[in-house]
Coordinates of C-alpha atoms and ligand atoms in Angstrom, one line a residue:
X387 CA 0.0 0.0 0.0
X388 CA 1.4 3.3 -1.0
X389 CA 0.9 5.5 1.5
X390 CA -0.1 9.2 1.2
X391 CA 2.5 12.3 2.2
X392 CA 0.4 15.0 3.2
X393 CA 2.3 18.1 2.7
X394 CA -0.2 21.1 3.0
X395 CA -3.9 21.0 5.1
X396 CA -6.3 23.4 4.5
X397 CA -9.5 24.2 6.8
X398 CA -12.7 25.9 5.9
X399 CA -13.8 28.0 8.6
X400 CA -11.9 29.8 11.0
X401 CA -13.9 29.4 14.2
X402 CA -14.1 28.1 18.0
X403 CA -13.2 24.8 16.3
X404 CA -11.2 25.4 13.2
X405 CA -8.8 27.9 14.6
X406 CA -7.4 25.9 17.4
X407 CA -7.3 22.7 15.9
X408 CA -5.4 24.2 13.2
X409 CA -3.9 26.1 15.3
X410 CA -2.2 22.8 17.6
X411 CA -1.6 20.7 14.4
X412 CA 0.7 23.3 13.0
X413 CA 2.7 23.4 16.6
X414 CA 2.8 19.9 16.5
X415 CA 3.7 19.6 12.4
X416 CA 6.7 21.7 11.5
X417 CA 6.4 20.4 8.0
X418 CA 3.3 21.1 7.0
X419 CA 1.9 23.9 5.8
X420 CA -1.8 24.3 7.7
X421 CA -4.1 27.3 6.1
X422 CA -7.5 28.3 7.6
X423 CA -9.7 30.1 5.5
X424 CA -12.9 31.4 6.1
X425 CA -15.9 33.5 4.5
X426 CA -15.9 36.0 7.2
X427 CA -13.1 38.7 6.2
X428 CA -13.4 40.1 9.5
X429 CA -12.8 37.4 11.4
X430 CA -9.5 36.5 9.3
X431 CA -8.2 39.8 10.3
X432 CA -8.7 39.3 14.1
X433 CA -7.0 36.2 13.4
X434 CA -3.9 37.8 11.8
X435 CA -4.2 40.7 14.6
X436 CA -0.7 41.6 15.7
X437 CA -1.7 42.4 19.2
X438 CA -2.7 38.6 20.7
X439 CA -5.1 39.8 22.9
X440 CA -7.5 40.7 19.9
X441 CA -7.9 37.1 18.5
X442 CA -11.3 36.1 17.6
X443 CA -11.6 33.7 20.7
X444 CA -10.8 33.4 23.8
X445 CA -8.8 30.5 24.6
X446 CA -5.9 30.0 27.4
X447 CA -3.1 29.2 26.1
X448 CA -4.2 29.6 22.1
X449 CA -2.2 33.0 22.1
X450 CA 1.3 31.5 22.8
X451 CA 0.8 29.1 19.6
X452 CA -0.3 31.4 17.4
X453 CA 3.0 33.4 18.3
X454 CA 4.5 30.5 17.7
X455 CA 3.1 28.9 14.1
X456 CA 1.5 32.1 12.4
X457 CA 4.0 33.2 9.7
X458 CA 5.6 30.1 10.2
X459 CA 3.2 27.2 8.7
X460 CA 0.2 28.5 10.1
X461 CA -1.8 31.3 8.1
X462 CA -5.0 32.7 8.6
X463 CA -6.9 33.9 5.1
X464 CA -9.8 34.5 2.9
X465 CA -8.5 33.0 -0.5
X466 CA -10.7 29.7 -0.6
X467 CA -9.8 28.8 -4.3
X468 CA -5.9 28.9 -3.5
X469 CA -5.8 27.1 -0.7
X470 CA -8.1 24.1 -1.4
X471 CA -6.7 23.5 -4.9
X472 CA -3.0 23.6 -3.0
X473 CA -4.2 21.5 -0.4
X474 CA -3.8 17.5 0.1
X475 CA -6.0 17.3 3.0
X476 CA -8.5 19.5 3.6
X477 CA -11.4 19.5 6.7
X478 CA -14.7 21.2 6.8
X479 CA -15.3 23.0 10.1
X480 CA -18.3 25.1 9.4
X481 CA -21.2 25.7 11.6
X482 CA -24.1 23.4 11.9
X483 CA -26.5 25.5 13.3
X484 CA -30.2 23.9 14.1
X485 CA -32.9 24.5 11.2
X486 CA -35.0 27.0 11.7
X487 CA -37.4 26.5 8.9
X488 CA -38.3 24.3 6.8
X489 CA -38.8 20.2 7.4
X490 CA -37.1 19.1 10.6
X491 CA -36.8 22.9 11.7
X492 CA -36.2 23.2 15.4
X493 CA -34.3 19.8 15.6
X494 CA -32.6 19.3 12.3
X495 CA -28.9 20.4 11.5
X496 CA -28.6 23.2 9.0
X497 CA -26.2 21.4 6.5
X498 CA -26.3 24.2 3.9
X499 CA -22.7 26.0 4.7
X500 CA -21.4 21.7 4.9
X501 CA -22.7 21.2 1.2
X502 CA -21.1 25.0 0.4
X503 CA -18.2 23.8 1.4
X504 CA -18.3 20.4 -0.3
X505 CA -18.9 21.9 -3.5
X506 CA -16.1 24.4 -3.0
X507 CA -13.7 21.9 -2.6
X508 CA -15.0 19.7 -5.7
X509 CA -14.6 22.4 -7.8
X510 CA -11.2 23.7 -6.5
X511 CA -9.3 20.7 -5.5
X512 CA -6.4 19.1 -7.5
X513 CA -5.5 15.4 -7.8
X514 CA -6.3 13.3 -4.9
X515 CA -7.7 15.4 -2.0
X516 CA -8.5 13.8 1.5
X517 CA -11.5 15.6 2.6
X518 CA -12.4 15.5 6.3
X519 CA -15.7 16.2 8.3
X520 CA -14.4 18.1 11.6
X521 CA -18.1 20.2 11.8
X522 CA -20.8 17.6 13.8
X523 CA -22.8 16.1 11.4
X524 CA -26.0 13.8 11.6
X525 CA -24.9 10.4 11.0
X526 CA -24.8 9.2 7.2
X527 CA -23.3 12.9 6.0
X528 CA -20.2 11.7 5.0
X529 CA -22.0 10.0 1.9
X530 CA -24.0 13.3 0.7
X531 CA -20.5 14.9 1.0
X532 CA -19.4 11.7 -1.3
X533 CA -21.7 12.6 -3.6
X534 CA -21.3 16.3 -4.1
X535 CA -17.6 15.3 -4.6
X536 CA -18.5 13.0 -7.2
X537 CA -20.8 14.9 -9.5
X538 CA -19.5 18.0 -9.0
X539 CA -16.3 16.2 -10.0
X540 CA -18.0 14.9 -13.8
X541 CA -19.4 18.6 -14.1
X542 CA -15.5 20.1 -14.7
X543 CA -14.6 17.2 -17.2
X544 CA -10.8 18.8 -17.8
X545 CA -10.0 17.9 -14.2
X546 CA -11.5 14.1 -14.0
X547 CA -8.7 12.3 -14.7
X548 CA -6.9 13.5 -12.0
X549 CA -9.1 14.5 -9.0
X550 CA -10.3 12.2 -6.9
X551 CA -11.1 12.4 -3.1
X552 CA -11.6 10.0 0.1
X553 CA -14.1 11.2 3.0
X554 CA -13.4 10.7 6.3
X555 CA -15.0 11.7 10.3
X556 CA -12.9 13.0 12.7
X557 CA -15.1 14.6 14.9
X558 CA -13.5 17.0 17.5
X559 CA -14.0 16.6 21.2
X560 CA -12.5 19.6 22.3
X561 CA -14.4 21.8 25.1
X562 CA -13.8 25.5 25.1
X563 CA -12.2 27.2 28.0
X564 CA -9.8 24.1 28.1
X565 CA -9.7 23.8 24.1
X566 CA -5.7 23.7 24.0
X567 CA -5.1 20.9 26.8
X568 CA -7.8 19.2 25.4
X569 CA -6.3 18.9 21.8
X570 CA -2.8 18.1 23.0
X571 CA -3.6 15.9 25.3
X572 CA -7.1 14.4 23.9
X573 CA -8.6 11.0 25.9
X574 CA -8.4 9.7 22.4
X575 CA -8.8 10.8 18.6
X576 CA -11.9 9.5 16.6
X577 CA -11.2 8.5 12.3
X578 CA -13.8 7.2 10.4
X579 CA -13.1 6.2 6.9
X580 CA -13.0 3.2 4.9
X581 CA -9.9 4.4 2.4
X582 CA -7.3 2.9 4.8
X583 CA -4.7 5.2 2.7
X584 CA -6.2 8.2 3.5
X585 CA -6.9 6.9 7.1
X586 CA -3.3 6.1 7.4
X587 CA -2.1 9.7 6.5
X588 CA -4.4 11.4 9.0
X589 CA -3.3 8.6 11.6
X590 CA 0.3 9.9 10.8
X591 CA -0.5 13.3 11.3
X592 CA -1.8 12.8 14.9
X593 CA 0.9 10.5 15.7
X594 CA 3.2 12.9 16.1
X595 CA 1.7 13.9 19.0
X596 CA -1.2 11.0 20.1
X597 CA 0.2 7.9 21.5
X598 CA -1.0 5.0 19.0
X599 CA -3.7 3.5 21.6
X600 CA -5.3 6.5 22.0
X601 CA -6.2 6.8 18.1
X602 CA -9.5 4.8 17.4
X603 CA -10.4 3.4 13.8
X604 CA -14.0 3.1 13.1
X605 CA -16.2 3.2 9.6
X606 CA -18.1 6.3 9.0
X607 CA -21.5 6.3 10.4
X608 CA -20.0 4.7 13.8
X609 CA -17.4 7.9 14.1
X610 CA -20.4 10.6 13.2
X611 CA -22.7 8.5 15.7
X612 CA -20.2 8.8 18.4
X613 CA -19.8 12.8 18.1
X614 CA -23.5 12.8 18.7
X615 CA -23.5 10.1 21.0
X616 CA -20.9 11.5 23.8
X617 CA -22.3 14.7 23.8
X618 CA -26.3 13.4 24.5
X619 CA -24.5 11.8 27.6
X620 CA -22.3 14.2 28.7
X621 CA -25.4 16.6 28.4
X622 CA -27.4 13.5 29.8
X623 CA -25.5 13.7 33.0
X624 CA -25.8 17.3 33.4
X625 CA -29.6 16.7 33.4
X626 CA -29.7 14.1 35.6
X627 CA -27.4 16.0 38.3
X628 CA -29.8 19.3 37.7
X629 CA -32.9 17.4 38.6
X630 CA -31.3 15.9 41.6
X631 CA -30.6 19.5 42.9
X632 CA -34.2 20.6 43.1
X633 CA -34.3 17.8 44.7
X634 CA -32.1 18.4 47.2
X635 CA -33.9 21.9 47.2
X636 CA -37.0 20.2 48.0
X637 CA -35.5 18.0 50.7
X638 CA -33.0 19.3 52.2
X639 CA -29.9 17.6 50.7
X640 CA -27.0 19.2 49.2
X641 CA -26.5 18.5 45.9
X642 CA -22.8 18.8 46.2
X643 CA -22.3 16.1 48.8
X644 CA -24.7 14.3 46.4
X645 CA -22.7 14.8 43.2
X646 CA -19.6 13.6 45.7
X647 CA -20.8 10.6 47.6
X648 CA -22.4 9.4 43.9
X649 CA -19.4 10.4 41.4
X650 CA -16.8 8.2 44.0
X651 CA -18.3 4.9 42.5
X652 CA -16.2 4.6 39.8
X653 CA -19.2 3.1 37.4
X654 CA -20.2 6.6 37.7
X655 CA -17.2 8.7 37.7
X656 CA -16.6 12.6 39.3
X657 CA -16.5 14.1 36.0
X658 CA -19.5 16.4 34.9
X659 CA -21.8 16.6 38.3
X660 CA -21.8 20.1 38.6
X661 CA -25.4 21.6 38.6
X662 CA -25.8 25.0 37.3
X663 CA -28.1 26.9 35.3
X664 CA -28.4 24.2 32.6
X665 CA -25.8 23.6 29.7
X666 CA -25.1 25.8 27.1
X667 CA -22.8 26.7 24.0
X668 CA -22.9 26.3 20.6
X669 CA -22.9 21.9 20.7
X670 CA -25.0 20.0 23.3
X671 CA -28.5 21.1 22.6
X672 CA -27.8 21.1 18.7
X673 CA -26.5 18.0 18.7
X674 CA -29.1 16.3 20.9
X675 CA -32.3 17.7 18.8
X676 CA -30.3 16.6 15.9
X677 CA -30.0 12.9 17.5
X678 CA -34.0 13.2 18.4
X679 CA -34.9 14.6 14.9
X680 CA -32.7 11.6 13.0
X681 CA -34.1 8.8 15.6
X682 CA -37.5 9.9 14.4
X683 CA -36.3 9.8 10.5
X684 CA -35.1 6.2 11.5
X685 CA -38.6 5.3 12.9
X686 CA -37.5 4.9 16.8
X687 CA -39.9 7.6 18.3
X688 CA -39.4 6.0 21.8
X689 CA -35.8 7.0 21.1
X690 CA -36.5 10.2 20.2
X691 CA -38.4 10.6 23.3
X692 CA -36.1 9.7 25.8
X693 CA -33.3 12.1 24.4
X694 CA -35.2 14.8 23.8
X695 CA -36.3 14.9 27.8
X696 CA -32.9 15.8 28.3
X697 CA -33.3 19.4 26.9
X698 CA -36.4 19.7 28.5
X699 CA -35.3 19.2 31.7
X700 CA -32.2 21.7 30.4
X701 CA -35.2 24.6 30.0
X702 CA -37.1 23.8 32.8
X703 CA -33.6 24.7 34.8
X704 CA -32.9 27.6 33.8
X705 CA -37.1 28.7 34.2
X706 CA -36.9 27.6 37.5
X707 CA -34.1 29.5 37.8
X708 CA -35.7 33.2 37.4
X709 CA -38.7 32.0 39.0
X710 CA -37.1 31.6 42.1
X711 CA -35.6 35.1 41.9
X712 CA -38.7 36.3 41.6
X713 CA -40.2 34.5 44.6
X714 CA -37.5 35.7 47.1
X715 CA -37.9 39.3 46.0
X716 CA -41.5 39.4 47.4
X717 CA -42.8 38.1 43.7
X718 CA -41.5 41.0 42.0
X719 CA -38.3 42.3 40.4
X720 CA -39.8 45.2 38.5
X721 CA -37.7 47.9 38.9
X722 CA -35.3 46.3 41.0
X723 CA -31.4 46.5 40.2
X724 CA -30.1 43.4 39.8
X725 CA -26.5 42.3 39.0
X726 CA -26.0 39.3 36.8
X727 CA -22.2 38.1 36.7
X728 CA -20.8 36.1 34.5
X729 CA -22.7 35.8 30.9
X730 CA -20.7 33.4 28.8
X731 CA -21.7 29.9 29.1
X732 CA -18.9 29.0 31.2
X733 CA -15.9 29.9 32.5
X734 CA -12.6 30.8 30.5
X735 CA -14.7 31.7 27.1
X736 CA -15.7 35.0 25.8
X737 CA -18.0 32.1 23.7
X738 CA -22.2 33.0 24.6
X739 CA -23.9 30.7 22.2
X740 CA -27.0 29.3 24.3
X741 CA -25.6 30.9 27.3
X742 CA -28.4 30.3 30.2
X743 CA -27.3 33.6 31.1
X744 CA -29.2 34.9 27.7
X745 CA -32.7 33.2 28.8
X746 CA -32.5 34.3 32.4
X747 CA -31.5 37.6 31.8
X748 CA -34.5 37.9 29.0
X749 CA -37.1 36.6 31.4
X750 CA -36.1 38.9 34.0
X751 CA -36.2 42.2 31.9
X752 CA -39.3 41.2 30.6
X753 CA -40.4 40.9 34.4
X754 CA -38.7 44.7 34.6
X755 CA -35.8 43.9 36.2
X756 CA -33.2 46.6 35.3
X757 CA -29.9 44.1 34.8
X758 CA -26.4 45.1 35.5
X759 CA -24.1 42.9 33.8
X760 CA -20.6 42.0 34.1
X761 CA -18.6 39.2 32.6
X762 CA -14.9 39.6 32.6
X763 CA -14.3 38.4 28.6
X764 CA -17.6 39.1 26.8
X765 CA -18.2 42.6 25.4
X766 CA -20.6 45.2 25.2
X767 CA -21.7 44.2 21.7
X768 CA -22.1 40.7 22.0
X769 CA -24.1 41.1 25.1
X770 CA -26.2 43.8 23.5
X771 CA -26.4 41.9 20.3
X772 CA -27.9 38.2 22.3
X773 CA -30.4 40.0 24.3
X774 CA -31.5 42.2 21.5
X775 CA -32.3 38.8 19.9
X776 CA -34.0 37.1 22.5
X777 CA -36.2 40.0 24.3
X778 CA -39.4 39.7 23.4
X779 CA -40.3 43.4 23.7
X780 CA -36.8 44.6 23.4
X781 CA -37.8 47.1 26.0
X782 CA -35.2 46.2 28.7
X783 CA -33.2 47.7 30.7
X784 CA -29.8 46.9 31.4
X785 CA -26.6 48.0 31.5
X786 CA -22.8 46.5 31.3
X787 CA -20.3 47.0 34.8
X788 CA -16.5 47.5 33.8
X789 CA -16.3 45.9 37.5
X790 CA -17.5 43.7 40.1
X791 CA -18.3 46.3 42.8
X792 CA -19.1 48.8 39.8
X793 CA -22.2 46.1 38.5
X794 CA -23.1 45.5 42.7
X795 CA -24.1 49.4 43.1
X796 CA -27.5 49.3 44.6
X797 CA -28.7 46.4 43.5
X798 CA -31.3 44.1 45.5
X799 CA -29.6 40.7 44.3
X800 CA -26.5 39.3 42.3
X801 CA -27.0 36.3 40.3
X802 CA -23.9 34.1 39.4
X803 CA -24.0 32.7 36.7
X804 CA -20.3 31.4 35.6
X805 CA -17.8 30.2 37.5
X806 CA -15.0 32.5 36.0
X807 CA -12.2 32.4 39.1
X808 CA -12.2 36.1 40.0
X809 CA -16.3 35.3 41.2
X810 CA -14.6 33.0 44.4
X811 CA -12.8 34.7 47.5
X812 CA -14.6 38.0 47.1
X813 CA -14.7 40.3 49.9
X814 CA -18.7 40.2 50.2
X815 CA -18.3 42.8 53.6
X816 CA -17.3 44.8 51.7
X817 CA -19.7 44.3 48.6
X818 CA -22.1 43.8 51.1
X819 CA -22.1 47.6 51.6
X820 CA -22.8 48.3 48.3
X821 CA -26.1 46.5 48.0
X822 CA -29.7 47.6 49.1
X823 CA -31.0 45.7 51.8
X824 CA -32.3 43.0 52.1
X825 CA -29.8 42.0 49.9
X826 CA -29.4 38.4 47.9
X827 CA -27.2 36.4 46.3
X828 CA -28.4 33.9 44.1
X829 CA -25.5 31.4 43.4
X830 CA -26.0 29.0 40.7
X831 CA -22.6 27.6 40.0
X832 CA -21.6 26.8 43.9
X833 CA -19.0 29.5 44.0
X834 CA -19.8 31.2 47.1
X835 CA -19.4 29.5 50.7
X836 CA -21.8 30.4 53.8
X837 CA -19.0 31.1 56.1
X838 CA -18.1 33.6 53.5
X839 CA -21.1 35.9 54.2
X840 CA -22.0 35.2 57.2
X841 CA -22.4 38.1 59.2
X842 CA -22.7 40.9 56.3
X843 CA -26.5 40.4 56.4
X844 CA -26.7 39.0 53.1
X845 CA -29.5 36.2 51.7
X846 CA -28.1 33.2 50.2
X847 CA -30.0 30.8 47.7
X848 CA -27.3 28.4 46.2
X849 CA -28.6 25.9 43.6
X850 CA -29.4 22.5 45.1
X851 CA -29.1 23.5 48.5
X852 CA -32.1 22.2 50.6
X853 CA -32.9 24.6 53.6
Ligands
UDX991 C1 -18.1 24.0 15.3 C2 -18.4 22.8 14.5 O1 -17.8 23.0 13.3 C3 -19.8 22.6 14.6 O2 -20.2 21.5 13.8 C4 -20.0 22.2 16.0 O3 -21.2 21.5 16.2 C5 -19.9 23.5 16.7 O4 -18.6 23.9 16.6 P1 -17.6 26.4 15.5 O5 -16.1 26.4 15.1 O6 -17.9 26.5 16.9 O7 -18.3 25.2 14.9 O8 -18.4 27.5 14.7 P2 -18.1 29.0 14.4 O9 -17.3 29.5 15.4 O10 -19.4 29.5 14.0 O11 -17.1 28.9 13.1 C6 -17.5 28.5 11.8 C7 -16.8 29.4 10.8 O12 -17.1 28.9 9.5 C8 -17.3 30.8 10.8 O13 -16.2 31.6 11.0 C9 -17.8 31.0 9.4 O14 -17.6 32.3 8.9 C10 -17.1 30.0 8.6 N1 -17.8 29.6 7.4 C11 -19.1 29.2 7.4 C12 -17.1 29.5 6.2 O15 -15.9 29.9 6.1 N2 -17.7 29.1 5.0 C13 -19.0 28.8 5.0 O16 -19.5 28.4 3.9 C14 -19.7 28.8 6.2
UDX992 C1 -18.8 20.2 24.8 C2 -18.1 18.9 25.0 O1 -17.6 18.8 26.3 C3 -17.0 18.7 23.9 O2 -16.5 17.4 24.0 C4 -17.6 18.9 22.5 O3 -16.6 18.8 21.6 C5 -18.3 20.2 22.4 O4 -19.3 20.3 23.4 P1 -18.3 22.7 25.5 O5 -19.7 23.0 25.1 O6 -17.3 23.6 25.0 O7 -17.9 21.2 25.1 O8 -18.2 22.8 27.1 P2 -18.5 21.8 28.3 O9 -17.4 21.9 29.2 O10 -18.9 20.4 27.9 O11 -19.8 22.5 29.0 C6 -21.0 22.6 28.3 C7 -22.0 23.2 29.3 O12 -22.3 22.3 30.3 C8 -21.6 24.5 29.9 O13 -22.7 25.4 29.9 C9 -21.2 24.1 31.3 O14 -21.3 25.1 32.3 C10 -22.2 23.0 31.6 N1 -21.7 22.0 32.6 C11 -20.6 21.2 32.4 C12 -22.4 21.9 33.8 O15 -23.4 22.6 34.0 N2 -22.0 21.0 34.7 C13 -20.9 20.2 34.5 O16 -20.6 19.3 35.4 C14 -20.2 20.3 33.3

């Protein structure tokens, strides 16, 4: 078997996924060349921004390797054509939003900016081109992608002799906020293919880095399944802990020494116990409506069922959430100043993409609530630009802190929302000061103890802590 030497990648799109893959396989692959390109010219620039702190995302650690590969065999840019029809290898990485019209809107994947790119690189690659789904796609993609690459291939007739292309899946795992560790030192890499040449050369690439075990062969459909798969469990889990801590509310358990005294049996594991406001970002609840939506196409309704309870449960926590706001402030928050901290939809991401912070802070502004917000990496237009989107009567007011203490100023209650580290430790005497009494905090993420206000006459409510 000949085997394939991969010499230049390129990537089609340039985003939370895209950029620091790219961005880690260049660090860890001196001799190839890796180029990201992307639609959005904008974006391009940010990534080509001399000054580091002015990427596109946030991501610790991402800075130091783009200092070290860009210019080097890293480059950010907006010419598609050049790049693909250079390229040996190239991966699709576009967005997969959820439909939102049309058949299967509300659950179904969006594939349109997948096929874009498909035929994009059928009508610009040369010779033999390994083409590789990194985006999450429903399961069976890969052979639509086939067949784009195919027919859009007989359309340019001068080029058929020559271009050909294998499909593979290599779905990333990769969680923001921890996106760098997490693609150095991945639990394992996922291939799906069935050309075991151009599986071999992707193999290769992440050898270099991945020890051998930890690189897992599949066929196709098993490798898209198993992107969808892990994150309805992971999601599953998060679910399952958040209905345990109203619960707890109810009963007077804590769900922390729950989530402990459970997540030490090692069937069950520590890892993702944490109740908070629900989950968010840009992949769970797509890619479990996605897995609902196909499990009905495949006639399993009871399937579709089950899965689809899990973003139920997902809304009703972050409703219950506001609601119970609203109950401690004597039923009403209209008028009332109340902080909100933290906005992105977890710590260490300026990322806000189904942020729970969005919902809450929609329902409460429609309630009247006037919102101080402050989240140490999301800015002023993104904020503005999500709650525009999501208030009903766009009548709300709120307004963005440059601070903690400045967004605490008079305000009847604080709401935490993500655990970014500079929420822990605070001096709440002297926040304490700053508030209107009788002052609340509202701690969904854990992150303030009781010994920690006692005596500054605050109200605590912590998620899944049973009075
Ligand atoms: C990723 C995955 O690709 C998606 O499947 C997963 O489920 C969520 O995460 P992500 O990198 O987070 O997407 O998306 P985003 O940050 O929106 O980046 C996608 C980029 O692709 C954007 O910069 C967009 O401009 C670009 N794009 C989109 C193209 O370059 N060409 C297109 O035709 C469409
Ligand atoms: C997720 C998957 O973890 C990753 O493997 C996949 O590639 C993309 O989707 P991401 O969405 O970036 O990554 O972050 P993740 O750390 O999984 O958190 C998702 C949401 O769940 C966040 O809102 C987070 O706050 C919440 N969460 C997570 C909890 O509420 N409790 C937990 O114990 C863990």
């Amino acid at each position: 078997m000949n085997s394939i030497k991969v010499k230049r990648i390129c990537c089609i799109g340039a985003g939370y996924v895209g950029g620091p893959t790219m961005s880690v396989i260049a660090d860890k692959c001196p001799d190839l060349e890796v180029k990201v390109v992307d639609i959005n010219k904008e974006r391009i620039d940010a990534w080509n921004n001399a000054d580091l702190s002015k990427l596109p995302i946030f991501e610790p650690g991402l800075d130091l390797i783009i200092a070290r590969t860009r210019g080097r065999n890293l480059f950010f840019s907006t010419e598609m054509e050049k790049s693909i029809s250079e390229a040996d290898m190239v991966f699709i990485s576009v967005n997969t939003p959820t439909k939102t019209k049309g058949l299967g809107a509300g659950q179904a994947s969006d594939l349109s900016w997948v096929e874009a790119s498909a035929r994009q690189v059928a009508k610009y690659a040369k010779g033999h081109t390994i083409v590789i789904e990194k985006s999450t796609l429903p399961v069976r993609t890969a052979q639509a992608i086939k067949e784009i690459l195919k027919t859009t291939n007989v359309e340019n007739q001068e080029d058929e002799s020559t271009k050909n292309f294998s499909v593979l899946s290599n779905p990333e795992f990769l969680a923001e906020g921890t996106a760098i560790n997490d693609l150095e030192k991945p639990d394992r890499v996922l291939i799906g293919g069935e050309d075991p040449r151009a599986v071999k050369a992707l193999v290769d690439i992440y050898l270099k880095w991945v020890p051998k075990e930890q690189i897992i062969c599949t066929n196709l459909w098993s490798s898209e399944l198993s992107k969808l798969a892990a994150n309805a469990f992971l999601a599953q889990r998060i679910s399952s802990i958040n209905s345990i801590s109203a619960f707890c509310e109810a009963t007077g358990a804590d769900v922390q020494e729950v989530a402990k005294a459970i997540g030490t049996d090692k069937r069950i594991g520590n890892q993702f116990l944490s109740a908070g406001p629900g989950f968010g970002g840009s992949c769970f609840k797509k890619d479990i409506l996605n897995l609902v939506y196909l499990s009905g196409h495949f006639g399993l309704p009871e399937v579709a069922k089950y899965w689809n309870q899990v973003v139920e449960m997902n809304n009703w926590q972050q409703d219950r959430i506001y609601k119970i706001v609203l109950e401690k402030l004597f039923g009403t928050v209209n008028g009332k100043n109340i902080a909100i901290l933290g906005f992105s939809f977890k710590a260490n991401t300026n990322d806000t993409r189904e942020s729970p912070a969005i919902r809450i802070s929609c329902d409460l502004l429609e309630e009247g609530a006037i919102l101080s917000i402050y989240d140490p990496k999301v800015s002023f237009e993104k904020i503005s630009s999500d709650l525009n989107k999501f208030s009903i009567n766009n009548q709300g007011i709120w307004n963005i802190a440059e601070s903690i203490s400045g967004a605490l100023k008079n305000v009847d209650a604080v709401l935490i929302l993500t655990a970014w580290d500079e929420f822990y430790g605070l001096d709440w005497n002297y926040l304490a000061s700053l508030m209107r009494s009788p002052a609340w905090i509202f701690d969904t993420r854990s992150v303030v103890s009781r010994q920690e206000i006692h005596n500054t006459g605050i109200n605590l409510w912590k998620l899944g802590e049973g009075s």
